[in-house]
Coordinates of C-alpha atoms in Angstrom, one line a residue:
V1 CA -25.7 -8.8 -63.7
K2 CA -26.6 -10.4 -60.3
L3 CA -24.0 -12.1 -58.1
Y4 CA -24.5 -14.4 -55.2
V5 CA -22.2 -14.6 -52.2
E6 CA -21.7 -18.3 -51.3
T7 CA -20.4 -19.6 -48.0
N8 CA -19.0 -23.0 -47.2
A9 CA -21.8 -24.0 -44.9
D10 CA -22.5 -27.7 -44.2
S11 CA -26.2 -28.2 -44.3
S12 CA -25.9 -31.5 -42.6
Q13 CA -24.9 -29.7 -39.3
G14 CA -28.4 -28.3 -38.9
N15 CA -30.6 -25.3 -39.5
Y16 CA -28.7 -23.1 -36.9
N17 CA -25.4 -23.3 -38.8
A18 CA -27.2 -22.8 -42.1
L19 CA -28.9 -19.7 -40.7
N20 CA -25.5 -18.4 -39.3
S21 CA -23.9 -19.0 -42.7
M22 CA -26.7 -17.1 -44.4
N23 CA -26.3 -14.1 -42.0
Y24 CA -22.6 -14.2 -42.5
A25 CA -23.0 -14.1 -46.3
K26 CA -25.4 -11.1 -45.9
N27 CA -22.7 -9.3 -43.9
L28 CA -20.1 -10.1 -46.6
V29 CA -22.1 -8.4 -49.4
P30 CA -20.9 -4.8 -48.5
T31 CA -17.4 -6.1 -48.0
Y32 CA -17.4 -7.8 -51.4
I33 CA -18.8 -4.6 -53.0
E34 CA -16.0 -2.6 -51.5
M35 CA -13.4 -5.1 -52.7
L36 CA -14.9 -4.8 -56.2
E37 CA -14.9 -1.0 -56.2
T38 CA -11.1 -0.9 -56.5
T39 CA -8.7 0.2 -59.2
K40 CA -7.4 -3.4 -59.3
F41 CA -10.8 -4.8 -60.2
Y42 CA -11.5 -2.1 -62.8
S43 CA -8.1 -2.8 -64.3
Q44 CA -8.9 -6.4 -64.7
V45 CA -12.3 -5.6 -66.3
A46 CA -10.5 -3.1 -68.7
Q47 CA -8.1 -5.9 -69.7
A48 CA -11.0 -8.3 -70.3
L49 CA -12.5 -5.6 -72.6
D50 CA -9.1 -5.3 -74.5
D51 CA -8.4 -2.0 -72.8
Q52 CA -11.2 -0.1 -74.5
Y53 CA -11.8 1.8 -71.2
T54 CA -9.6 3.1 -68.5
P55 CA -10.3 1.9 -64.9
S56 CA -11.6 5.4 -64.0
Q57 CA -14.0 5.4 -66.9
L58 CA -15.3 1.9 -65.9
S59 CA -15.8 3.1 -62.3
G60 CA -18.1 5.8 -63.6
K61 CA -20.1 3.2 -65.7
I62 CA -20.4 0.4 -63.1
A63 CA -22.5 0.7 -59.9
F64 CA -22.8 -2.1 -57.3
K65 CA -26.0 -2.3 -55.3
P66 CA -26.9 -4.8 -52.6
I67 CA -30.3 -6.4 -52.9
E68 CA -32.0 -5.9 -49.6
D69 CA -31.8 -8.7 -47.0
T70 CA -30.2 -11.2 -49.3
E71 CA -26.8 -12.6 -50.1
V72 CA -27.2 -11.2 -53.6
F73 CA -25.9 -8.0 -55.1
E74 CA -26.1 -6.6 -58.6
A75 CA -23.7 -4.7 -60.9
V76 CA -25.6 -2.1 -62.9
V77 CA -23.7 -0.8 -66.0
V78 CA -24.8 2.4 -67.7
D79 CA -23.5 3.2 -71.2
E80 CA -24.8 5.0 -74.2
N81 CA -24.4 1.9 -76.3
P82 CA -26.5 -1.1 -75.1
T83 CA -24.2 -3.6 -76.6
Q84 CA -21.2 -2.1 -74.8
A85 CA -23.1 -2.0 -71.6
K86 CA -23.8 -5.8 -71.9
A87 CA -20.1 -6.4 -72.8
I88 CA -19.0 -4.5 -69.7
A89 CA -21.5 -6.4 -67.5
D90 CA -20.3 -9.7 -68.9
A91 CA -16.7 -8.7 -68.1
V92 CA -17.7 -7.9 -64.6
A93 CA -19.3 -11.3 -64.2
Q94 CA -16.2 -12.9 -65.5
C95 CA -13.7 -11.0 -63.4
A96 CA -15.5 -10.6 -60.1
P97 CA -15.2 -14.2 -58.8
D98 CA -11.4 -14.3 -59.6
T99 CA -10.8 -10.9 -58.0
L100 CA -12.5 -11.9 -54.8
S101 CA -10.7 -15.2 -54.6
D102 CA -7.4 -13.3 -54.9
F103 CA -8.3 -11.3 -51.8
N104 CA -9.7 -14.2 -49.8
D105 CA -9.4 -18.0 -50.4
D106 CA -12.8 -18.7 -48.9
A107 CA -14.6 -16.0 -51.0
N108 CA -17.0 -17.6 -53.4
L109 CA -19.1 -15.6 -55.8
K110 CA -21.5 -17.1 -58.3
V111 CA -23.4 -15.4 -61.2
V112 CA -27.1 -15.7 -60.5
D113 CA -28.4 -13.7 -63.4
D114 CA -26.4 -12.9 -66.5
A115 CA -26.5 -9.5 -68.1
T116 CA -29.2 -8.9 -70.7
L117 CA -29.2 -6.6 -73.7
P118 CA -31.5 -3.7 -72.8
K119 CA -34.4 -3.2 -75.1
S120 CA -35.0 0.4 -74.3
P121 CA -32.9 3.2 -72.7
S122 CA -33.0 3.5 -69.0
S123 CA -32.8 7.3 -69.3
P124 CA -34.0 9.8 -70.2
N125 CA -37.7 8.9 -70.0
V126 CA -39.1 11.2 -72.7
T127 CA -42.8 10.6 -71.8
K128 CA -42.2 11.3 -68.1
N129 CA -40.1 14.4 -68.8
V130 CA -42.7 15.8 -71.3
L131 CA -45.5 15.3 -68.7
L132 CA -43.5 16.9 -65.9
A133 CA -42.6 19.9 -68.2
F134 CA -46.3 20.3 -69.1
V135 CA -47.5 20.2 -65.5
A136 CA -44.7 22.5 -64.4
G137 CA -45.4 25.0 -67.2
F138 CA -49.2 24.9 -66.4
V139 CA -48.6 25.4 -62.7
L140 CA -46.1 28.2 -63.3
S141 CA -48.4 30.0 -65.8
L142 CA -51.3 29.8 -63.3
I143 CA -49.1 31.2 -60.5
F144 CA -47.9 34.0 -62.8
A145 CA -51.5 34.9 -63.8
F146 CA -52.8 34.9 -60.3
A147 CA -49.8 37.0 -59.0
R148 CA -50.2 39.5 -61.9
E149 CA -53.9 39.9 -61.1
L150 CA -53.2 40.1 -57.4
F151 CA -50.6 42.8 -57.6
D152 CA -52.3 44.9 -60.3
T153 CA -53.5 48.1 -58.7
K154 CA -54.8 49.9 -61.8
I155 CA -58.4 50.8 -62.0
K156 CA -59.6 49.4 -65.3
Y157 CA -63.4 49.7 -65.3
N158 CA -65.8 52.5 -64.3
H159 CA -67.6 50.3 -61.8
E160 CA -64.3 49.8 -59.9
M161 CA -64.1 53.5 -59.4
T162 CA -67.6 53.6 -58.1
E163 CA -66.9 50.7 -55.7
I164 CA -63.6 52.2 -54.4
L165 CA -64.6 55.8 -53.9
G166 CA -68.4 55.5 -53.6
V167 CA -68.9 58.3 -56.1
P168 CA -70.5 57.8 -59.5
V169 CA -68.4 58.4 -62.7
L170 CA -69.6 61.3 -64.7
A171 CA -67.1 61.1 -67.6
A172 CA -64.0 59.2 -68.7
V173 CA -61.1 60.6 -70.8
P174 CA -60.0 58.2 -73.5
D175 CA -56.4 57.4 -74.1
F176 CA -55.8 59.2 -77.4
E177 CA -52.2 58.0 -77.9
Q178 CA -53.3 54.4 -77.7
S179 CA -56.2 55.0 -80.0
L180 CA -54.0 56.7 -82.6
S181 CA -51.4 54.0 -82.5
K182 CA -54.1 51.4 -83.0
A183 CA -55.5 53.4 -86.0
K184 CA -52.1 53.7 -87.6
H185 CA -51.4 50.0 -87.1
S186 CA -54.7 49.0 -88.7
Q187 CA -54.1 51.3 -91.7
K188 CA -50.7 49.7 -92.3
E189 CA -52.3 46.2 -92.2
V190 CA -54.9 47.3 -94.7
Y191 CA -52.3 48.6 -97.2
R192 CA -50.2 45.5 -96.8
N193 CA -53.2 43.2 -97.5
V194 CA -54.2 45.2 -100.7

């Protein structure tokens, strides 16, 4: 829900007073937000919602944000249930003007934009999270593969021995243990498949 800070400026007195009034309203926005982020306000919202929430629960669900260089600020409500989020936002719009007028007689707050029922969840963004996970997994696997290859000091091929020592390879001794384990493993597979 968006709320507008209204001042009692007389437009007939000229543009200078209207501009001063607008600047004054811009400066009031942070003050009004602080006045609304009180236990008293959250208690009034809880009463408007038939005490479904405590004031501390509501303070975690409601966030006030000024809209840059304007006399408007918004109350953003986050809840798992979109209908409840709208109900909380409507209660904020109903209680905010009364709460501010209790603090200051000259405080005027108007609802600019009523709360709407969200059509999709604001978070988590599944598509974005899946893409980020895919990219992160791909990058990490590349880093792992390059690091493994970089730090591997084993000589794997005969031509590497020739390059390192400058001496030709006359013979190579096979790894008999590995050959035997492969042979036994392949025999077990043959018997299982029969």
